[in-house]
Short mmCIF file of C-alpha atoms and ligand atoms in Angstrom, two decimals:
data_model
loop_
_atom_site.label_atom_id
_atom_site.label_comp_id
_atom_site.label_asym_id
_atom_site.label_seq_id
_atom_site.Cartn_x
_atom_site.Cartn_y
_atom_site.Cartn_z
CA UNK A 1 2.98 -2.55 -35.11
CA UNK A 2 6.72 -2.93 -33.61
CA UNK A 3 6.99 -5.48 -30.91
CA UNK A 4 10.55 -3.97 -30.18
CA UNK A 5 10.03 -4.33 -26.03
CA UNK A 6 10.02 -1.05 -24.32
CA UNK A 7 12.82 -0.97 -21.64
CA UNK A 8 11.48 -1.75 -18.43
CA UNK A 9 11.15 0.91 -15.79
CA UNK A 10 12.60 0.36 -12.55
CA UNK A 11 9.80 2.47 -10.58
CA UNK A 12 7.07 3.99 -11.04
CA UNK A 13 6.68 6.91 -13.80
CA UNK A 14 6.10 10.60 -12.59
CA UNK A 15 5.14 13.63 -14.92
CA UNK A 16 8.42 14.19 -14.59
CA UNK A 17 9.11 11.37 -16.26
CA UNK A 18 6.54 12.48 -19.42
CA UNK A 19 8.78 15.47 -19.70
CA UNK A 20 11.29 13.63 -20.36
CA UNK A 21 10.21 12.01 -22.87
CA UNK A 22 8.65 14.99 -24.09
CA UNK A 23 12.12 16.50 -23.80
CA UNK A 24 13.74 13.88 -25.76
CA UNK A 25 11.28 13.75 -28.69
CA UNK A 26 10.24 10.56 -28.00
CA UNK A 27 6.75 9.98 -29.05
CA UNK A 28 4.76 8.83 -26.04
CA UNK A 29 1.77 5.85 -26.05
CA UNK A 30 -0.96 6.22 -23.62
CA UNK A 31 -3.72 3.58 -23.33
CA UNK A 32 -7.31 3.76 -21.60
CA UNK A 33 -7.20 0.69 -18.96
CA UNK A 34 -10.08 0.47 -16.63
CA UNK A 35 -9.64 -2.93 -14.80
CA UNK A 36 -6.29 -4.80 -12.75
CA UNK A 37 -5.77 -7.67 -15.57
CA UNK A 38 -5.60 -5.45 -18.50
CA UNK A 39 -3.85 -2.96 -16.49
CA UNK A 40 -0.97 -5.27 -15.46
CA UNK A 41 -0.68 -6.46 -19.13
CA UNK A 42 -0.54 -2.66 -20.57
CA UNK A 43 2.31 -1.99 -17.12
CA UNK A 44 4.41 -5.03 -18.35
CA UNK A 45 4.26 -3.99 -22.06
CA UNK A 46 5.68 -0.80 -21.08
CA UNK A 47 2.86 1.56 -22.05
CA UNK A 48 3.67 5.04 -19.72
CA UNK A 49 0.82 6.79 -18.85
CA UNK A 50 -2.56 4.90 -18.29
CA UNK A 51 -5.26 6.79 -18.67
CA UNK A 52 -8.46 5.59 -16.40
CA UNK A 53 -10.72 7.47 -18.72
CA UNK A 54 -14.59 8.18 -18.08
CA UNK A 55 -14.84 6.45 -21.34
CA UNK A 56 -15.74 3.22 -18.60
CA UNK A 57 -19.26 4.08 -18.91
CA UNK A 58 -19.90 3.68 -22.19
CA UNK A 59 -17.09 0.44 -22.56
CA UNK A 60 -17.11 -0.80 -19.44
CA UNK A 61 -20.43 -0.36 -17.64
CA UNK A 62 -22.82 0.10 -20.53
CA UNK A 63 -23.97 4.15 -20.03
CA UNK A 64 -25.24 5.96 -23.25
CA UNK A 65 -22.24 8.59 -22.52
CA UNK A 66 -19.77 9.62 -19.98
CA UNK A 67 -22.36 12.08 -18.54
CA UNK A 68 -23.09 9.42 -16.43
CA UNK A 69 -20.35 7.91 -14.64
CA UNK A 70 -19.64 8.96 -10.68
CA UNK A 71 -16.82 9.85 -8.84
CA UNK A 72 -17.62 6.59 -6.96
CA UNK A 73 -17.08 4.47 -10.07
CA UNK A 74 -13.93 6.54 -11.88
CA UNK A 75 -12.44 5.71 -7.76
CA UNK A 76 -13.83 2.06 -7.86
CA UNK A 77 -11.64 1.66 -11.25
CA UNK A 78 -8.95 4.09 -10.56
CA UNK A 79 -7.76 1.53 -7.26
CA UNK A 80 -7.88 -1.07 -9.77
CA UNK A 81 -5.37 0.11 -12.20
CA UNK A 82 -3.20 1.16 -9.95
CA UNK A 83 -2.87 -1.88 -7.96
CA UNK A 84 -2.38 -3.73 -11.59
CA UNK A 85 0.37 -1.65 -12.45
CA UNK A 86 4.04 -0.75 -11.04
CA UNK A 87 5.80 1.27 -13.38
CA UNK A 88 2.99 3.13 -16.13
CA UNK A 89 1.68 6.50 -14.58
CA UNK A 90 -1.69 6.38 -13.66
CA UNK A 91 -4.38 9.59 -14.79
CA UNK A 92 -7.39 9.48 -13.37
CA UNK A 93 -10.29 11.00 -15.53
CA UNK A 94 -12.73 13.91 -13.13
CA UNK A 95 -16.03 12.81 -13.96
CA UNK A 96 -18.67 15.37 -14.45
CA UNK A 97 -19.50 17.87 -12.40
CA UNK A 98 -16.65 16.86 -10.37
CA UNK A 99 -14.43 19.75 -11.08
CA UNK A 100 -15.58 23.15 -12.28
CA UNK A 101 -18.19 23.87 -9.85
CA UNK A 102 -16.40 25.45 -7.18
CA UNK A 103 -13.03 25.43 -6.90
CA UNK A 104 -13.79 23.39 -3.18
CA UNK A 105 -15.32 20.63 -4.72
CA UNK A 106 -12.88 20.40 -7.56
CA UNK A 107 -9.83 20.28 -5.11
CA UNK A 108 -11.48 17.68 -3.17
CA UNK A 109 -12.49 15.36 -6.10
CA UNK A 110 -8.81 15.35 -7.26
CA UNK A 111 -7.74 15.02 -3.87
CA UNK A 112 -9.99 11.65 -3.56
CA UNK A 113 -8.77 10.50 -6.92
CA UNK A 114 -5.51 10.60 -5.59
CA UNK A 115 -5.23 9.93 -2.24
CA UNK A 116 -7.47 7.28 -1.83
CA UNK A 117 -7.66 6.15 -5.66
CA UNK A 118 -3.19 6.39 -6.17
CA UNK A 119 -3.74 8.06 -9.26
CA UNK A 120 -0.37 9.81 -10.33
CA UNK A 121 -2.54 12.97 -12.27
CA UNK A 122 -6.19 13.80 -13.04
CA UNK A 123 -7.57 14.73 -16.18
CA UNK A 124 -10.31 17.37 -16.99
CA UNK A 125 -11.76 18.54 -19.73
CA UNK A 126 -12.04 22.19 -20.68
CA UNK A 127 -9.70 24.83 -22.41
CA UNK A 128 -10.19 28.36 -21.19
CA UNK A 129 -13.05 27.53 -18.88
CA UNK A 130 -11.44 25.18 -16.77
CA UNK A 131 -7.91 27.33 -16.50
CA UNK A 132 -9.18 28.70 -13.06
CA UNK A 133 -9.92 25.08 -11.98
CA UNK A 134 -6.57 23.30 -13.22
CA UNK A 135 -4.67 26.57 -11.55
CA UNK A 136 -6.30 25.67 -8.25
CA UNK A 137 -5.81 22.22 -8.24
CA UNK A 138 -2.21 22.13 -9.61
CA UNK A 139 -1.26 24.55 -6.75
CA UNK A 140 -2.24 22.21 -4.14
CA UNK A 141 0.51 19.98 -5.46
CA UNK A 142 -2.10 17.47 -7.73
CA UNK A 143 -0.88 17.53 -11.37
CA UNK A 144 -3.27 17.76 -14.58
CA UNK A 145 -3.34 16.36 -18.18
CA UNK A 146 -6.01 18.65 -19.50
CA UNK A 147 -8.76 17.97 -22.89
CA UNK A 148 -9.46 19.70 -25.30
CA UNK A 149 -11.21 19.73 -28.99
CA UNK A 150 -13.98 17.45 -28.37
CA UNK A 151 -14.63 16.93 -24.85
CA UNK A 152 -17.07 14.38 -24.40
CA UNK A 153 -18.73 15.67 -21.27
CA UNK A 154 -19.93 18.62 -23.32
CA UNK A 155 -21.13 15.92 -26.04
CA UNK A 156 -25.29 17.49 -25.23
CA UNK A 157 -23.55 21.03 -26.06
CA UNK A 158 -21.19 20.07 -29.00
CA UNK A 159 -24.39 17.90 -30.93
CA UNK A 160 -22.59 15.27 -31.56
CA UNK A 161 -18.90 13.19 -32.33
CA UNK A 162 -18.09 15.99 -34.53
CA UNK A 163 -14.16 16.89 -35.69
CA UNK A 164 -13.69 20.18 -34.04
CA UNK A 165 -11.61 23.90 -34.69
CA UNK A 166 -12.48 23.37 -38.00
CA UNK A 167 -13.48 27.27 -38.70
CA UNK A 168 -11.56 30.18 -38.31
CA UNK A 169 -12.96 30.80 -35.27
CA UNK A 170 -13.46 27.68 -33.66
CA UNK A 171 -9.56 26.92 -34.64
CA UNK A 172 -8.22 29.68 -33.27
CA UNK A 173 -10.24 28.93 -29.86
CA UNK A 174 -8.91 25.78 -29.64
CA UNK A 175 -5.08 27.73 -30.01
CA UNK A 176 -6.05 30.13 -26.93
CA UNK A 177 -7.71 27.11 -24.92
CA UNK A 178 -4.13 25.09 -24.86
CA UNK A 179 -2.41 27.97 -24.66
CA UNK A 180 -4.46 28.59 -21.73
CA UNK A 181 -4.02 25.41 -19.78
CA UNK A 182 -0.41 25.34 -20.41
CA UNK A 183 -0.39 28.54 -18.57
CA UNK A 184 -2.69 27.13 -16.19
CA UNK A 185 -0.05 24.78 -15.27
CA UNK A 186 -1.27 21.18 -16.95
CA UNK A 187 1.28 18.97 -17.28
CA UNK A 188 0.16 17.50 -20.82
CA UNK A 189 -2.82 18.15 -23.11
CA UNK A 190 -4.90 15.66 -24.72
CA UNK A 191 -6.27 16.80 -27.98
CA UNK A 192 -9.48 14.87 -29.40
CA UNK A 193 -10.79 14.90 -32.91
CA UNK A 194 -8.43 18.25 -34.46
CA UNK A 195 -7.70 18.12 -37.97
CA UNK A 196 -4.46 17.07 -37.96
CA UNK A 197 -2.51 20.34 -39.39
CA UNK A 198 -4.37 22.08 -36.84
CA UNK A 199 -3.45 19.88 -33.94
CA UNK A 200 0.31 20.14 -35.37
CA UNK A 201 0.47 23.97 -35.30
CA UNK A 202 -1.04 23.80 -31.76
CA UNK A 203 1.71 20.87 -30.78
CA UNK A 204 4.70 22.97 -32.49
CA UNK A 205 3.47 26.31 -30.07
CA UNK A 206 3.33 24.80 -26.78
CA UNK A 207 5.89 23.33 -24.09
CA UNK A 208 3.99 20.63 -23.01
CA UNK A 209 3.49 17.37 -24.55
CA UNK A 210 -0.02 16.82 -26.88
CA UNK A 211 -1.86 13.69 -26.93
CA UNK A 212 -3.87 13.28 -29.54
CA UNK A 213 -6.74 10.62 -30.29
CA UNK A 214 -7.99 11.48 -33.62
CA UNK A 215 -5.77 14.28 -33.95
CA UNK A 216 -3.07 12.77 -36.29
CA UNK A 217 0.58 12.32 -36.26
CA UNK A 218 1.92 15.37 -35.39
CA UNK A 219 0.91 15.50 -31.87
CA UNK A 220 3.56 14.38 -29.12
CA UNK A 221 2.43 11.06 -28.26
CA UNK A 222 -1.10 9.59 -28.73
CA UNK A 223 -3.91 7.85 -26.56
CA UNK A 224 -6.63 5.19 -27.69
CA UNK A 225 -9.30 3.31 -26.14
CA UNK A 226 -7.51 0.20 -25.28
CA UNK A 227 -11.12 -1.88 -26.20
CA UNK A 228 -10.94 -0.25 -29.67
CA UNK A 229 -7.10 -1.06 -29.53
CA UNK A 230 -8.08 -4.73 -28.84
CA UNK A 231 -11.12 -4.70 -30.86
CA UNK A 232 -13.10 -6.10 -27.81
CA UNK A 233 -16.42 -3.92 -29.17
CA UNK A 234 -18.58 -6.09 -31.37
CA UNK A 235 -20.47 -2.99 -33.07
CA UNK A 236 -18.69 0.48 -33.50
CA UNK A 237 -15.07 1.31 -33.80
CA UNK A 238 -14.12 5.08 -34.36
CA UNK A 239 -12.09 6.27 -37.65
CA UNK A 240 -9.05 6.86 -36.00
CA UNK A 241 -8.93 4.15 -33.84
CA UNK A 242 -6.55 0.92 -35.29
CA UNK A 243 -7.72 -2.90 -34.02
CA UNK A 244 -4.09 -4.80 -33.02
CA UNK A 245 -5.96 -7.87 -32.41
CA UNK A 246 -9.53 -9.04 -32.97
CA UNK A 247 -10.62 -9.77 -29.03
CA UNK A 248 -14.20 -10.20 -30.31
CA UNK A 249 -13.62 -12.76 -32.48
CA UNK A 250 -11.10 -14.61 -30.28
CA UNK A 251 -12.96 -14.64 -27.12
CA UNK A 252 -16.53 -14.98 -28.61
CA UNK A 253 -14.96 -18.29 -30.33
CA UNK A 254 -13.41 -19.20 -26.89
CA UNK A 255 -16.91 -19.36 -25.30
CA UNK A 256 -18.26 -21.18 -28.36
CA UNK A 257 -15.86 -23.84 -27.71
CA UNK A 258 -15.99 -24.01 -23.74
CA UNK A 259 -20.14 -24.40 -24.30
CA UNK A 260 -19.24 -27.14 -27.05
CA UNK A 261 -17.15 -29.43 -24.62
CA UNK A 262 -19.39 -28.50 -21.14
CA UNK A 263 -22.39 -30.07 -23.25
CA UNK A 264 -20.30 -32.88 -24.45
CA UNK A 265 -18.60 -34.04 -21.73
CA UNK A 266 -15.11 -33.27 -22.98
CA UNK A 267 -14.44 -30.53 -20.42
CA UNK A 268 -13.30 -30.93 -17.77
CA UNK A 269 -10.63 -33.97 -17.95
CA UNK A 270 -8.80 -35.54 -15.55
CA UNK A 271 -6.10 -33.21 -16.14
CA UNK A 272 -8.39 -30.35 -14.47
CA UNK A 273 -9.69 -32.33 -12.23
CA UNK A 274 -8.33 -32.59 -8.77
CA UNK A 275 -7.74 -35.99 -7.35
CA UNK A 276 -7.01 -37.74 -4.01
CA UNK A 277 -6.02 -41.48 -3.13
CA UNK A 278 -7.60 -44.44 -2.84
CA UNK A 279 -6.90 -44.66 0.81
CA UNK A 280 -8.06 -40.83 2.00
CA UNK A 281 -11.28 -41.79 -0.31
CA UNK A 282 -11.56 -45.20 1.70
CA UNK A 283 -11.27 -43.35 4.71
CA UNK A 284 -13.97 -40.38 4.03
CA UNK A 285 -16.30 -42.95 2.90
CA UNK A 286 -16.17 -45.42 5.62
CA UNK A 287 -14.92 -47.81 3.80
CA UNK A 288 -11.53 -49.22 5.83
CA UNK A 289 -11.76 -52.55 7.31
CA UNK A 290 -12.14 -50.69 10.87
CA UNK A 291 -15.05 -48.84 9.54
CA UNK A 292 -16.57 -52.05 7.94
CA UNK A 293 -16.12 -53.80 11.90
CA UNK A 294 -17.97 -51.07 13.66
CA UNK A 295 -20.69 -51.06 11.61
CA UNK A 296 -21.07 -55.07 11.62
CA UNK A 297 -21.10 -53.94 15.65
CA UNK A 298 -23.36 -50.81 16.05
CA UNK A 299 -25.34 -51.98 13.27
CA UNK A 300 -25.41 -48.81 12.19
CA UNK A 301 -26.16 -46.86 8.86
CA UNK A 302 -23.13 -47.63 6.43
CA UNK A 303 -21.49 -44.06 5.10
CA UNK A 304 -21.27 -45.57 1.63
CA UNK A 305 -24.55 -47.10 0.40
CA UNK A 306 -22.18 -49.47 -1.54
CA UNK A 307 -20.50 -50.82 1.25
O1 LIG B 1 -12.22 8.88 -21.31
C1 LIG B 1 -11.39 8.66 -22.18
O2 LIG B 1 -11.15 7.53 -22.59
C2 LIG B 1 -10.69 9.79 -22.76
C3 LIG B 1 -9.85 9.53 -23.97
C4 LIG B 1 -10.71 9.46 -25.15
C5 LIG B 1 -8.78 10.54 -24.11
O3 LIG B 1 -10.83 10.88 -22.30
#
């Protein structure tokens, strides 16, 4: 909970950048951000990598899962972000089905993500089985954070929210899958719900940053939800998510007030009220001497009822 203020960046942050920090040890923060306000807030606190996740649908747009967002909304959100920020990187999350079909249609989705989007990486889930697709696309020039552990695209296959590589078996998959998209060329791996001593071996035998959520302390850097982060959800947070600030609470009392002075009068005031003078009012109103003359003349219909 340090509000030491990161240094600012002059431009904008490349995965370069990431390895960097990787390079140094320094442990690196990545947020979800989904819309240009809280994006711009996120840039200016100095978070580095921005993560536009597919987590939108369930936080942002009300879906059941992220089964169900579209390329169309992950680009929609994806040009948002990025115009809110200047210096975080920007990944862009490959919806489902997006990427893995062919290795055509995967290119092209990450193309669209970044060309017309100006997301800085993608992300796709997938260990071994998406190696193939994160070789093809990071050969065309597009970097990619991959996920592993629980992937929540697969969330119909997995059964559930459930901690995963927690078996011999299942453990030592999850070692081969980031081994495998390391050597697939991803640029970082994100590593979801991993029993923290397992997600620390896994960290300790690769060359390229982890970022765990739900994965403990011994991964490189770590990413959260930014609406858990902000406790913005009014129902569920997850066990390893931390609320910095009760958003709920704040804003739901916010509205309570606003209602409160709309039905009492006491909003607006003066003070948010524009005003003009007497004599532009005089003059829209027909009420100068002049006006009052023609009318006496024309006999006409007064503008102001009062006059
Ligand atoms: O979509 C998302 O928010 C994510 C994070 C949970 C890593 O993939």
């Amino acid at each position: 909970m340090s509000s030491t203020p990161s240094p600012r960046q002059e431009s904008r942050l490349t995965i370069s950048s990431i390895a960097k920090l990787y390079a140094d040890g320094e442990r690196i923060a990545m947020l979800t951000a989904y819309d240009y306000p809280t994006a711009r807030i996120l840039d200016d606190a100095g978070i580095p990598m921005l993560l536009v996740g597919d987590s939108l649908g369930q936080v942002m747009l009300g879906y059941d899962s992220t089964v169900r967002v579209t390329m169309t909304e992950m680009l929609h959100h994806t040009k948002a972000v990025v115009r809110g920020t200047k210096h975080s990187l920007v990944v862009a999350d490959m919806p489902f089905l997006s990427y893995g079909v062919t290795p055509e249609g995967s290119l092209e989705n990450a193309g669209i993500l970044m060309r017309d989007g100006g997301a800085g990486a993608v992300k796709l889930e997938g260990g071994e089985r998406s190696a193939r697709t994160i070789e093809t696309i990071v050969r065309a020039g597009i970097p990619v954070m991959s996920h592993i552990g629980l992937t929540p695209q697969s969330i119909h296959q997995l059964g559930g929210h459930r901690v995963q590589g927690k078996t011999r078996e299942a453990g030592r998959q999850l070692l081969s899958d980031a081994l495998a998209v390391q050597q697939a060329g991803a640029f970082a791996i994100v590593l979801e719900l991993v029993p923290e001593q397992l997600a620390a071996a896994i960290t300790e035998r690769l060359t390229i940053p982890t970022i765990g959520i739900g994965a403990g302390a011994g991964c490189s850097g770590q990413v959260q939800v930014v609406t858990d982060l902000l406790g913005l959800s009014a129902e569920f947070t997850p066990k390893h998510a931390r609320h910095y600030v009760e958003l709920y609470t704040i804003i739901k009392g916010a509205a309570e007030a606003y209602r409160a002075d709309v039905a009492a009068g006491a909003f607006p005031t003066r003070e948010q009220s524009p005003q003009i003078d007497e004599v532009a009012l005089n003059e829209i109103l027909g009420r100068t001497p002049a006006d009052r003359a023609e009318m006496a003349q024309v006999g006409g219909i007064p503008l102001d009822r009062d006059l």
